[in-house]
mmCIF file of C-alpha atoms and ligand atoms in Angstrom:
data_model
loop_
_atom_site.group_PDB
_atom_site.id
_atom_site.type_symbol
_atom_site.label_atom_id
_atom_site.label_comp_id
_atom_site.label_asym_id
_atom_site.label_seq_id
_atom_site.Cartn_x
_atom_site.Cartn_y
_atom_site.Cartn_z
ATOM 1 C CA MET A 1 205.663 81.046 -96.758
ATOM 2 C CA GLU A 2 202.745 80.648 -99.143
ATOM 3 C CA LYS A 3 203.652 80.615 -102.820
ATOM 4 C CA ILE A 4 201.288 83.063 -104.502
ATOM 5 C CA ALA A 5 201.357 83.686 -108.253
ATOM 6 C CA LEU A 6 199.639 86.420 -110.211
ATOM 7 C CA PHE A 7 198.371 85.556 -113.696
ATOM 8 C CA PRO A 8 197.729 88.999 -115.182
ATOM 9 C CA GLY A 9 196.092 89.686 -118.504
ATOM 10 C CA SER A 10 193.274 91.293 -120.422
ATOM 11 C CA PHE A 11 191.264 88.089 -120.826
ATOM 12 C CA ASP A 12 189.125 89.811 -123.434
ATOM 13 C CA PRO A 13 187.757 87.131 -123.502
ATOM 14 C CA ILE A 14 189.346 84.248 -121.578
ATOM 15 C CA THR A 15 190.263 81.415 -123.967
ATOM 16 C CA LYS A 16 191.097 77.742 -123.622
ATOM 17 C CA GLY A 17 194.745 78.806 -123.862
ATOM 18 C CA HIS A 18 194.496 80.872 -120.659
ATOM 19 C CA GLU A 19 192.497 78.154 -118.941
ATOM 20 C CA SER A 20 195.116 75.538 -119.806
ATOM 21 C CA ILE A 21 198.046 77.612 -118.467
ATOM 22 C CA VAL A 22 196.277 78.303 -115.156
ATOM 23 C CA LYS A 23 195.196 74.701 -114.633
ATOM 24 C CA ARG A 24 198.685 73.391 -115.396
ATOM 25 C CA ALA A 25 200.128 75.842 -112.865
ATOM 26 C CA ILE A 26 197.855 74.725 -110.010
ATOM 27 C CA PRO A 27 200.356 72.155 -108.624
ATOM 28 C CA LEU A 28 203.143 74.750 -108.622
ATOM 29 C CA PHE A 29 201.560 77.349 -106.335
ATOM 30 C CA ASP A 30 199.532 77.516 -103.121
ATOM 31 C CA GLU A 31 197.380 80.220 -104.694
ATOM 32 C CA ILE A 32 196.994 81.678 -108.184
ATOM 33 C CA VAL A 33 195.350 85.059 -108.590
ATOM 34 C CA VAL A 34 193.963 85.490 -112.092
ATOM 35 C CA ALA A 35 193.641 89.251 -112.450
ATOM 36 C CA ILE A 36 192.324 91.479 -115.188
ATOM 37 C CA GLY A 37 194.535 94.536 -115.514
ATOM 38 C CA GLU A 38 192.315 97.566 -115.976
ATOM 39 C CA ASN A 39 193.904 99.836 -118.508
ATOM 40 C CA SER A 40 192.322 103.269 -118.750
ATOM 41 C CA GLU A 41 193.775 103.840 -122.243
ATOM 42 C CA LYS A 42 192.609 100.541 -123.670
ATOM 43 C CA LYS A 43 188.895 100.048 -123.688
ATOM 44 C CA GLY A 44 188.083 96.380 -123.881
ATOM 45 C CA PHE A 45 185.729 94.635 -126.256
ATOM 46 C CA PHE A 46 183.885 92.977 -123.369
ATOM 47 C CA THR A 47 183.231 94.837 -120.133
ATOM 48 C CA ILE A 48 185.420 94.117 -117.108
ATOM 49 C CA GLU A 49 182.333 92.766 -115.297
ATOM 50 C CA GLN A 50 181.587 90.320 -118.103
ATOM 51 C CA ARG A 51 185.217 89.153 -118.324
ATOM 52 C CA LEU A 52 185.376 88.745 -114.538
ATOM 53 C CA GLN A 53 182.175 86.746 -114.455
ATOM 54 C CA TRP A 54 183.449 84.346 -117.142
ATOM 55 C CA ILE A 55 186.798 83.800 -115.411
ATOM 56 C CA LYS A 56 184.996 83.134 -112.120
ATOM 57 C CA GLN A 57 182.780 80.593 -113.859
ATOM 58 C CA VAL A 58 185.765 78.804 -115.379
ATOM 59 C CA PHE A 59 187.589 78.409 -112.055
ATOM 60 C CA ALA A 60 184.590 78.085 -109.735
ATOM 61 C CA ASN A 61 185.597 74.579 -108.651
ATOM 62 C CA TYR A 62 189.270 75.354 -108.023
ATOM 63 C CA PRO A 63 189.731 76.538 -104.426
ATOM 64 C CA THR A 64 193.318 77.773 -104.869
ATOM 65 C CA ILE A 65 192.374 80.077 -107.754
ATOM 66 C CA LYS A 66 191.186 83.595 -107.008
ATOM 67 C CA VAL A 67 189.859 86.065 -109.554
ATOM 68 C CA GLN A 68 190.385 89.833 -109.263
ATOM 69 C CA THR A 69 190.871 93.061 -111.168
ATOM 70 C CA TYR A 70 193.620 95.607 -110.605
ATOM 71 C CA LYS A 71 194.740 99.010 -111.741
ATOM 72 C CA GLY A 72 198.247 100.370 -111.947
ATOM 73 C CA LEU A 73 201.579 98.616 -112.096
ATOM 74 C CA THR A 74 201.502 94.834 -112.046
ATOM 75 C CA VAL A 75 204.398 94.660 -109.576
ATOM 76 C CA ASP A 76 202.599 97.023 -107.175
ATOM 77 C CA TYR A 77 199.626 94.708 -107.262
ATOM 78 C CA CYS A 78 201.958 91.746 -106.612
ATOM 79 C CA LYS A 79 203.246 93.491 -103.482
ATOM 80 C CA LYS A 80 199.701 94.167 -102.350
ATOM 81 C CA ILE A 81 198.604 90.543 -102.631
ATOM 82 C CA LYS A 82 202.019 89.183 -101.548
ATOM 83 C CA ALA A 83 202.617 87.424 -104.849
ATOM 84 C CA LYS A 84 206.278 86.657 -105.525
ATOM 85 C CA TYR A 85 205.588 85.080 -108.908
ATOM 86 C CA ILE A 86 204.059 86.330 -112.132
ATOM 87 C CA LEU A 87 202.750 83.538 -114.340
ATOM 88 C CA ARG A 88 202.738 83.983 -118.128
ATOM 89 C CA GLY A 89 202.139 81.742 -121.109
ATOM 90 C CA LEU A 90 204.504 81.545 -124.068
ATOM 91 C CA ARG A 91 203.136 80.713 -127.498
ATOM 92 C CA THR A 92 205.690 82.006 -129.965
ATOM 93 C CA ALA A 93 209.068 83.679 -130.338
ATOM 94 C CA ALA A 94 207.198 86.991 -130.567
ATOM 95 C CA ASP A 95 205.610 86.280 -127.172
ATOM 96 C CA PHE A 96 209.064 85.528 -125.810
ATOM 97 C CA GLU A 97 210.555 88.840 -126.956
ATOM 98 C CA PHE A 98 207.614 90.791 -125.611
ATOM 99 C CA GLU A 99 207.592 88.928 -122.300
ATOM 100 C CA ARG A 100 211.341 89.089 -121.880
ATOM 101 C CA SER A 101 211.401 92.868 -121.725
ATOM 102 C CA ILE A 102 208.377 93.089 -119.424
ATOM 103 C CA GLY A 103 209.779 90.367 -117.164
ATOM 104 C CA GLN A 104 213.204 91.981 -116.974
ATOM 105 C CA MET A 105 211.708 95.413 -116.311
ATOM 106 C CA ASN A 106 209.443 94.027 -113.601
ATOM 107 C CA LYS A 107 212.457 92.386 -111.953
ATOM 108 C CA GLN A 108 214.309 95.675 -112.111
ATOM 109 C CA ILE A 109 211.494 97.545 -110.382
ATOM 110 C CA TYR A 110 210.799 94.799 -107.843
ATOM 111 C CA ASN A 111 213.720 92.474 -107.293
ATOM 112 C CA GLU A 112 211.764 89.889 -105.310
ATOM 113 C CA ILE A 113 209.497 89.050 -108.224
ATOM 114 C CA GLU A 114 210.138 86.075 -110.521
ATOM 115 C CA THR A 115 208.257 85.584 -113.787
ATOM 116 C CA ILE A 116 207.424 81.957 -114.457
ATOM 117 C CA PHE A 117 206.673 80.944 -118.044
ATOM 118 C CA LEU A 118 204.769 77.897 -119.146
ATOM 119 C CA LEU A 119 204.952 76.849 -122.784
ATOM 120 C CA THR A 120 201.601 76.619 -124.489
ATOM 121 C CA THR A 121 200.474 73.146 -125.402
ATOM 122 C CA PRO A 122 200.613 72.852 -129.227
ATOM 123 C CA GLU A 123 196.847 72.800 -129.737
ATOM 124 C CA PHE A 124 196.548 76.287 -128.234
ATOM 125 C CA SER A 125 199.606 77.987 -129.673
ATOM 126 C CA ALA A 126 197.682 79.744 -132.465
ATOM 127 C CA LEU A 127 194.891 80.835 -130.150
ATOM 128 C CA ASN A 128 194.587 84.410 -128.967
ATOM 129 C CA SER A 129 191.809 86.632 -127.662
ATOM 130 C CA SER A 130 192.039 89.093 -130.519
ATOM 131 C CA ILE A 131 191.220 86.446 -133.148
ATOM 132 C CA VAL A 132 188.372 85.192 -130.955
ATOM 133 C CA ARG A 133 187.027 88.769 -130.810
ATOM 134 C CA ASP A 134 187.230 89.060 -134.595
ATOM 135 C CA ILE A 135 185.289 85.836 -135.064
ATOM 136 C CA ILE A 136 182.620 87.027 -132.609
ATOM 137 C CA ARG A 137 182.458 90.420 -134.338
ATOM 138 C CA HIS A 138 181.713 88.718 -137.612
ATOM 139 C CA GLY A 139 179.157 86.348 -136.220
ATOM 140 C CA GLY A 140 181.309 83.193 -136.265
ATOM 141 C CA ASN A 141 181.258 80.354 -133.762
ATOM 142 C CA VAL A 142 183.993 80.448 -131.111
ATOM 143 C CA LYS A 143 182.820 77.531 -128.999
ATOM 144 C CA GLN A 144 185.952 75.455 -129.622
ATOM 145 C CA PHE A 145 188.216 78.298 -128.467
ATOM 146 C CA ILE A 146 186.656 79.321 -125.193
ATOM 147 C CA PRO A 147 186.410 77.328 -121.954
ATOM 148 C CA ASP A 148 183.574 74.805 -121.780
ATOM 149 C CA ALA A 149 182.281 76.439 -118.578
ATOM 150 C CA ILE A 150 181.304 79.560 -120.533
ATOM 151 C CA ASP A 151 177.844 79.564 -121.997
ATOM 152 C CA ILE A 152 178.459 80.394 -125.631
ATOM 153 C CA LEU A 153 174.881 81.455 -126.280
ATOM 154 C CA ASN A 154 175.341 84.309 -123.853
ATOM 155 C CA ILE A 155 178.368 85.703 -125.640
ATOM 156 C CA LYS A 156 177.664 89.115 -126.990
ATOM 157 C CA GLN A 157 179.441 92.391 -126.918
HETATM 158 P P1 ADP B 1 197.876 90.561 -122.244
HETATM 159 O O1 ADP B 1 197.033 91.718 -122.627
HETATM 160 O O2 ADP B 1 198.666 90.722 -121.004
HETATM 161 O O3 ADP B 1 198.677 89.944 -123.362
HETATM 162 P P2 ADP B 1 196.198 88.261 -122.519
HETATM 163 O O4 ADP B 1 194.868 88.094 -121.890
HETATM 164 O O5 ADP B 1 196.243 88.324 -123.987
HETATM 165 O O6 ADP B 1 196.788 89.504 -121.817
HETATM 166 O O7 ADP B 1 197.176 87.090 -122.060
HETATM 167 C C1 ADP B 1 197.472 86.837 -120.714
HETATM 168 C C2 ADP B 1 198.535 85.734 -120.634
HETATM 169 O O8 ADP B 1 198.019 84.550 -121.214
HETATM 170 C C3 ADP B 1 199.811 86.037 -121.391
HETATM 171 O O9 ADP B 1 200.902 85.484 -120.675
HETATM 172 C C4 ADP B 1 199.652 85.303 -122.676
HETATM 173 O O10 ADP B 1 200.895 84.940 -123.241
HETATM 174 C C5 ADP B 1 198.898 84.079 -122.197
HETATM 175 N N1 ADP B 1 198.138 83.479 -123.282
HETATM 176 C C6 ADP B 1 197.257 84.055 -124.105
HETATM 177 N N2 ADP B 1 196.762 83.181 -124.997
HETATM 178 C C7 ADP B 1 197.359 82.001 -124.723
HETATM 179 C C8 ADP B 1 197.309 80.704 -125.308
HETATM 180 N N3 ADP B 1 196.542 80.436 -126.367
HETATM 181 N N4 ADP B 1 198.062 79.738 -124.767
HETATM 182 C C9 ADP B 1 198.854 80.020 -123.705
HETATM 183 N N5 ADP B 1 198.974 81.213 -123.120
HETATM 184 C C10 ADP B 1 198.239 82.198 -123.625
#
C-alpha cells in the first residue's frame, strides 16, 4: 500500500523551515500532501490563493509532493486522501507539548493515523511564519527566511 503523508499547516507564509521538513521527508513516503488548513475563524495574513501558489512554486520539481487546501478536521482529510501519516516539524519543547496533545487526540479520533515528527535542523529552529509576517509588516527583508523559489519582490499583503 502507498505510504501517503499529510503535512498540514497554515503556511502563512511558507518558510525555509517548512521547505526543509518536507524535502527531508521525501525519502520516507511515496507521496506527501502539503495542505493549507482553511480555518474560518482565523483569517490569514496572506490569502489562501497566494499561499497555495507559493507552495506550488517551491515544490514544482518534486513529483511526489502534492499541494492542496482543506477544511474541517485534519483526520477527516487524511481519510479522504488515504493518508495514514501526519508529518510535523518540531522546533522547541513548546512545539512538542503543543504537538503531543494534537497528535494524541488525532490518534484517539482515528486510530490508524500516526504522527511522524522530524526535528528541525538547528539553522531553522528559531524561524516561524509569525516573525516573518512581522518583518514583512514593518518593511524588512525576509529573503533569507523564505524558500529561494519564491520571488521576494512579489511579496506583499
Ligand atoms: P500551524 O498553524 O499548524 O502551526 P505552521 O504553518 O506554522 O502551521 O506549521 C506547520 C508545520 O511546520 C508544523 O509542524 C510546524 O511545527 C512546522 N514548522 C514551522 N516552522 C518550522 C521550522 N522553522 N522548522 C521546522 N518545522 C517548522
